[in-house]
Coordinates of C-alpha atoms and ligand atoms in Angstrom, one line a residue:
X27 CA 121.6 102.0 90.4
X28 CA 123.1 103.3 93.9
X29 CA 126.0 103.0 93.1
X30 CA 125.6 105.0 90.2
X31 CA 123.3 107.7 91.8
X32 CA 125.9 107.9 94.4
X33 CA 128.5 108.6 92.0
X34 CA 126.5 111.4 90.3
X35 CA 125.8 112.8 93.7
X36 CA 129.5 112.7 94.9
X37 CA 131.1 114.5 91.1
X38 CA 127.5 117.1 91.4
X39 CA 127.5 118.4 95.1
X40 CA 129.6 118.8 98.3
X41 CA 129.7 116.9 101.6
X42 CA 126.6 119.1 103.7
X43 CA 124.7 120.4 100.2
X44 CA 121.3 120.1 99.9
X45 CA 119.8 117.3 97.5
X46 CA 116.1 117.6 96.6
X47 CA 114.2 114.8 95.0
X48 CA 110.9 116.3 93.9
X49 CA 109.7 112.9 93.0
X50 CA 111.4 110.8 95.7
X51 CA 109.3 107.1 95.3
X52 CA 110.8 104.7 97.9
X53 CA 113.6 106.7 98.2
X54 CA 116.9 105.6 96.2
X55 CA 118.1 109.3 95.9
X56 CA 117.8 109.9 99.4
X57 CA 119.5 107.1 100.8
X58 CA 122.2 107.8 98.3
X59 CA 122.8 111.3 100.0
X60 CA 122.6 110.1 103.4
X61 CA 125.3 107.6 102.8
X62 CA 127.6 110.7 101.1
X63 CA 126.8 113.0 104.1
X64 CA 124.2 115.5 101.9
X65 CA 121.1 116.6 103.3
X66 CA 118.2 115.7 101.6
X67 CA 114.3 117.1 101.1
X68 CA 112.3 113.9 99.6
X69 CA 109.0 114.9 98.0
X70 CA 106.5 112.1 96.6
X71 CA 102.4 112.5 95.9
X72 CA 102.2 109.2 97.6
X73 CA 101.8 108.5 101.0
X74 CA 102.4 104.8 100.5
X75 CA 105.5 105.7 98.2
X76 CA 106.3 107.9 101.5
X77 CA 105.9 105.3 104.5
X78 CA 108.4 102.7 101.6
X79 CA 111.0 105.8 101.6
X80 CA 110.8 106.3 105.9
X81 CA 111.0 102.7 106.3
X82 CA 114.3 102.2 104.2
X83 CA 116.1 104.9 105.4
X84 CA 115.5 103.9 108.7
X85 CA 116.0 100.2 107.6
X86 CA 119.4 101.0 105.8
X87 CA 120.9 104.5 107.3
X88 CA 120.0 103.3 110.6
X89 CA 118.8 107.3 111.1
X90 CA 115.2 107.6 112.7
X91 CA 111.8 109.0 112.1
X92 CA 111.8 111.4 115.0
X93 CA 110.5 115.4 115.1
X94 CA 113.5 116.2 118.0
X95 CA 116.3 114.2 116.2
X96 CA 115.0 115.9 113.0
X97 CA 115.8 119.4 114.8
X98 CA 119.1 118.6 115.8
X99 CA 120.1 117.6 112.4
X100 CA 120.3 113.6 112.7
X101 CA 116.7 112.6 112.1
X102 CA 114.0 112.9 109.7
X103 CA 110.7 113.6 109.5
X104 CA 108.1 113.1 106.8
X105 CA 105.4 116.0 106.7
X106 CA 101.9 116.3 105.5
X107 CA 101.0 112.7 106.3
X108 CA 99.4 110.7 107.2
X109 CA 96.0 111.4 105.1
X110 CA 93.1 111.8 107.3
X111 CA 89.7 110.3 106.4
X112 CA 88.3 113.7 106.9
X113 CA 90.3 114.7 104.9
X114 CA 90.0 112.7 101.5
X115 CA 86.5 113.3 102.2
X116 CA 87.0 117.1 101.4
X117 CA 89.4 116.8 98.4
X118 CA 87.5 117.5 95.2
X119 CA 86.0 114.4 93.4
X120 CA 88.9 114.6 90.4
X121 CA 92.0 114.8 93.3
X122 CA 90.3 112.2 95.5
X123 CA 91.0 109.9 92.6
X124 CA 94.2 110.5 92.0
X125 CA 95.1 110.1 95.5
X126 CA 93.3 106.4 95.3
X127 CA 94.6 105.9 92.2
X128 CA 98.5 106.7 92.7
X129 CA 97.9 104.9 96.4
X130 CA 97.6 101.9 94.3
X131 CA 100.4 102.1 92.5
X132 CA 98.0 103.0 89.6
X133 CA 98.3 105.1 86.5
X134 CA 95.5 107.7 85.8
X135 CA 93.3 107.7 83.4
X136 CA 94.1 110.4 81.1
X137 CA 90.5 111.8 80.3
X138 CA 88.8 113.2 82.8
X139 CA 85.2 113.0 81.4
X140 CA 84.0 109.9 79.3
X141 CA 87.0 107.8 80.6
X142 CA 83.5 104.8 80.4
X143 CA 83.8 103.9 84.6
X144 CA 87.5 103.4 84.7
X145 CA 89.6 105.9 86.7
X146 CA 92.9 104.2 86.3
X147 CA 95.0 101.0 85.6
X148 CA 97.2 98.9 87.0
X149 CA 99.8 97.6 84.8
X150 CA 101.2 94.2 86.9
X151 CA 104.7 93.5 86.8
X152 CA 104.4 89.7 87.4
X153 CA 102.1 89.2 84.6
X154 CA 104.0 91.0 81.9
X155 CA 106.5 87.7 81.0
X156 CA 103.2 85.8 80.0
X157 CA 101.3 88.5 78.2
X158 CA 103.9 89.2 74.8
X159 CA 102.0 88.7 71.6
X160 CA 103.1 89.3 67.7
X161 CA 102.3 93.1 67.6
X162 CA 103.0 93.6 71.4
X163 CA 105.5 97.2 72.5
X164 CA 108.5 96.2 73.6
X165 CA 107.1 95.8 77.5
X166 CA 104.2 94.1 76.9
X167 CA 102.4 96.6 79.0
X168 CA 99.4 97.8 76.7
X169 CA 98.0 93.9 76.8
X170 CA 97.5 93.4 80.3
X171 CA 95.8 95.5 82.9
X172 CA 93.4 96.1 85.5
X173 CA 90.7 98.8 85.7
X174 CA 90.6 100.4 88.8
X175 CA 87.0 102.3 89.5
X176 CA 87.3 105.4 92.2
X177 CA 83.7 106.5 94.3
X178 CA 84.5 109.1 97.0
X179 CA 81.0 108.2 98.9
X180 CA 80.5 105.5 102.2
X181 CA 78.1 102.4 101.0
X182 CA 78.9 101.5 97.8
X183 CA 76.3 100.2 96.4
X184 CA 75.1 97.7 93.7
X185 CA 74.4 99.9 91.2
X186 CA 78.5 100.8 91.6
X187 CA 79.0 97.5 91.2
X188 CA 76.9 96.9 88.7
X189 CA 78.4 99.7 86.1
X190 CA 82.4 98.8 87.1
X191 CA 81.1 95.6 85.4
X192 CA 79.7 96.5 82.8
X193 CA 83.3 98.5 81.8
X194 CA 85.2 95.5 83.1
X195 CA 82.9 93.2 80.4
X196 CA 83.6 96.0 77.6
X197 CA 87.2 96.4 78.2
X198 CA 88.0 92.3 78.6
X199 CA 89.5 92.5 81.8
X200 CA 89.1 89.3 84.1
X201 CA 90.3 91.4 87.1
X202 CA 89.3 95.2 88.5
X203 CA 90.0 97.2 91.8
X204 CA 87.0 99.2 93.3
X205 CA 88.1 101.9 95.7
X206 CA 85.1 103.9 98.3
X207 CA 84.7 104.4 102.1
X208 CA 83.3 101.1 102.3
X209 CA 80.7 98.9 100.8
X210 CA 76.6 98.1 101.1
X211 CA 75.9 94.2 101.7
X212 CA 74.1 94.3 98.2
X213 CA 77.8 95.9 97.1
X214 CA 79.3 92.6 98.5
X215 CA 77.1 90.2 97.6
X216 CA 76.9 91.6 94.0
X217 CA 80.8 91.1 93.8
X218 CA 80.1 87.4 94.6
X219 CA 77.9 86.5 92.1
X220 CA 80.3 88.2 89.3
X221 CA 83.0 85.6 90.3
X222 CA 80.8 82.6 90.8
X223 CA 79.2 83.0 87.4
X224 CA 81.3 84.9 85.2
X225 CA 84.9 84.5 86.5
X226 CA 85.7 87.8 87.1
X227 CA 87.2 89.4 90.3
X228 CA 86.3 92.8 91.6
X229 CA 88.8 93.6 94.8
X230 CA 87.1 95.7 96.4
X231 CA 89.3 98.2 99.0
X232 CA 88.1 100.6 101.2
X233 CA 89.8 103.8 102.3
X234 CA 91.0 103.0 105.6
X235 CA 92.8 99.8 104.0
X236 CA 94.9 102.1 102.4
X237 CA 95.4 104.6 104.8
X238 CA 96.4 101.7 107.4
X239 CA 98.9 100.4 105.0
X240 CA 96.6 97.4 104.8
X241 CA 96.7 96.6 101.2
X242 CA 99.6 94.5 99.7
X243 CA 97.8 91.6 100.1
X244 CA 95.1 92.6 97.9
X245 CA 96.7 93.6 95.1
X246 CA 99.0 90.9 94.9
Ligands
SAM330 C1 109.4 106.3 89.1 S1 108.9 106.7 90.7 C2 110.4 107.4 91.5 C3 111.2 106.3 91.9 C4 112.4 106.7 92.8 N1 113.4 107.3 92.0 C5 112.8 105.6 93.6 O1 114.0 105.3 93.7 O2 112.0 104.9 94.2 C6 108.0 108.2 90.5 C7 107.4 108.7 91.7 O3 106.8 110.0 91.5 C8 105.7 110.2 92.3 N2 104.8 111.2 91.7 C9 104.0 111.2 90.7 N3 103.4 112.4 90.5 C10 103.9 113.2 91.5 C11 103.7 114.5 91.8 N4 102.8 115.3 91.1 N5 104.3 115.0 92.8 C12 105.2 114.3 93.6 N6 105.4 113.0 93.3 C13 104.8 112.5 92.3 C14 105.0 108.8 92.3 O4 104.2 108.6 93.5 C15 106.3 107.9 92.3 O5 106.6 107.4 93.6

């Protein structure tokens, strides 16, 4: 695939030419027109998606993250991030979720009322080669996923809890992600008692997990 990219880029645009990538991801595109000698603007909803795409161009292009290299034409800098607690606190309740959501590497939920405690899914790659029934799309991707439930508030509590699993029950899923500022003990010990006697996991992440980069393990 960068190979390919790289050959669109070098029969589409001149050495020094701007390329823009209004949906940038970990950054394929860009790394593409830094090897050709383009500049580049990178734009992704993301900040996770954002901190993938700094990394690798530093990692691969060997150019650096850095506000006076930037203004002299052989750095980078990546804008608008990152996210501030305060923040995500002041987004409305409907972009606040999509921010958790899409941090996750999650879909959204296409209704925004009624969507019955689930805010988004989480379609997972690994568990798509075990998943293909008779009647399944050509992916596999409609029979596996897991709900992820979105509360912009500090203390989650157990009534939270308690209605995540009550959509988990009705939607069959063994597995959910729970995203909020943090959690109540009751929150906590709620989530313990799903698993020990009905065998479902609720992951439970908090805001500054994600913000600090701090969740990879959880949703592996
Ligand atoms: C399929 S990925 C792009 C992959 C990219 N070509 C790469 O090489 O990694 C799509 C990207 O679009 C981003 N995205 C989705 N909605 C967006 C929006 N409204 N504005 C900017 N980026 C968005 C997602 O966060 C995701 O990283």
């Amino acid at each position: 695939m960068p190979k390919l990219l790289e050959r669109i880029l070098e029969v589409s645009s001149n050495p020094n030419d701007v390329v823009l990538d209004a949906f940038c991801g970990c950054g394929t595109a860009l790394v593409a027109a830094q090897k050709n000698n383009r500049q580049w603007i990178g734009i992704d909803i993301s900040p996770t998606a954002c901190r993938v795409m700094a990394k690798r161009l530093q990692d691969v292009c060997g150019i650096r993250e850095k506000e006076e290299l930037w203004k002299i034409g052989r750095g980078f800098i990546v804008r608008d991030l990152p996210w501030t607690i305060e923040r995500l606190r002041a987004l409305p309740p409907f972009e606040f979720e999509n921010w958790a959501v899409i941090a996750l590497g999650g879909m959204k939920n296409k209704a925004q009322v009624g969507d019955k405690g689930i805010d988004g899914r989480i379609f997972p790659v690994s568990a798509m080669s075990n998943v293909r029934e008779a009647g399944a799309d050509e992916l596999g991707l409609e029979e596996r996923w897991f709900p992820i439930q979105v509360k912009q508030k500090d203390k989650a509590g157990r009534p939270d809890i308690d209605a995540f699993e009550t959509a988990m029950r009705r939607a069959g899923c063994e597995k959910g992600f729970f995203v909020s500022f943090d959690y109540s003990s009751d929150a906590e010990t709620e989530i313990s008692r799903f698993f020990r006697e009905e065998h479902r996991v609720i992951v439970p992440i908090s805001v500054r997990e994600i913000l600090d980069d701090q969740i990879a393990h959880k949703l592996a």
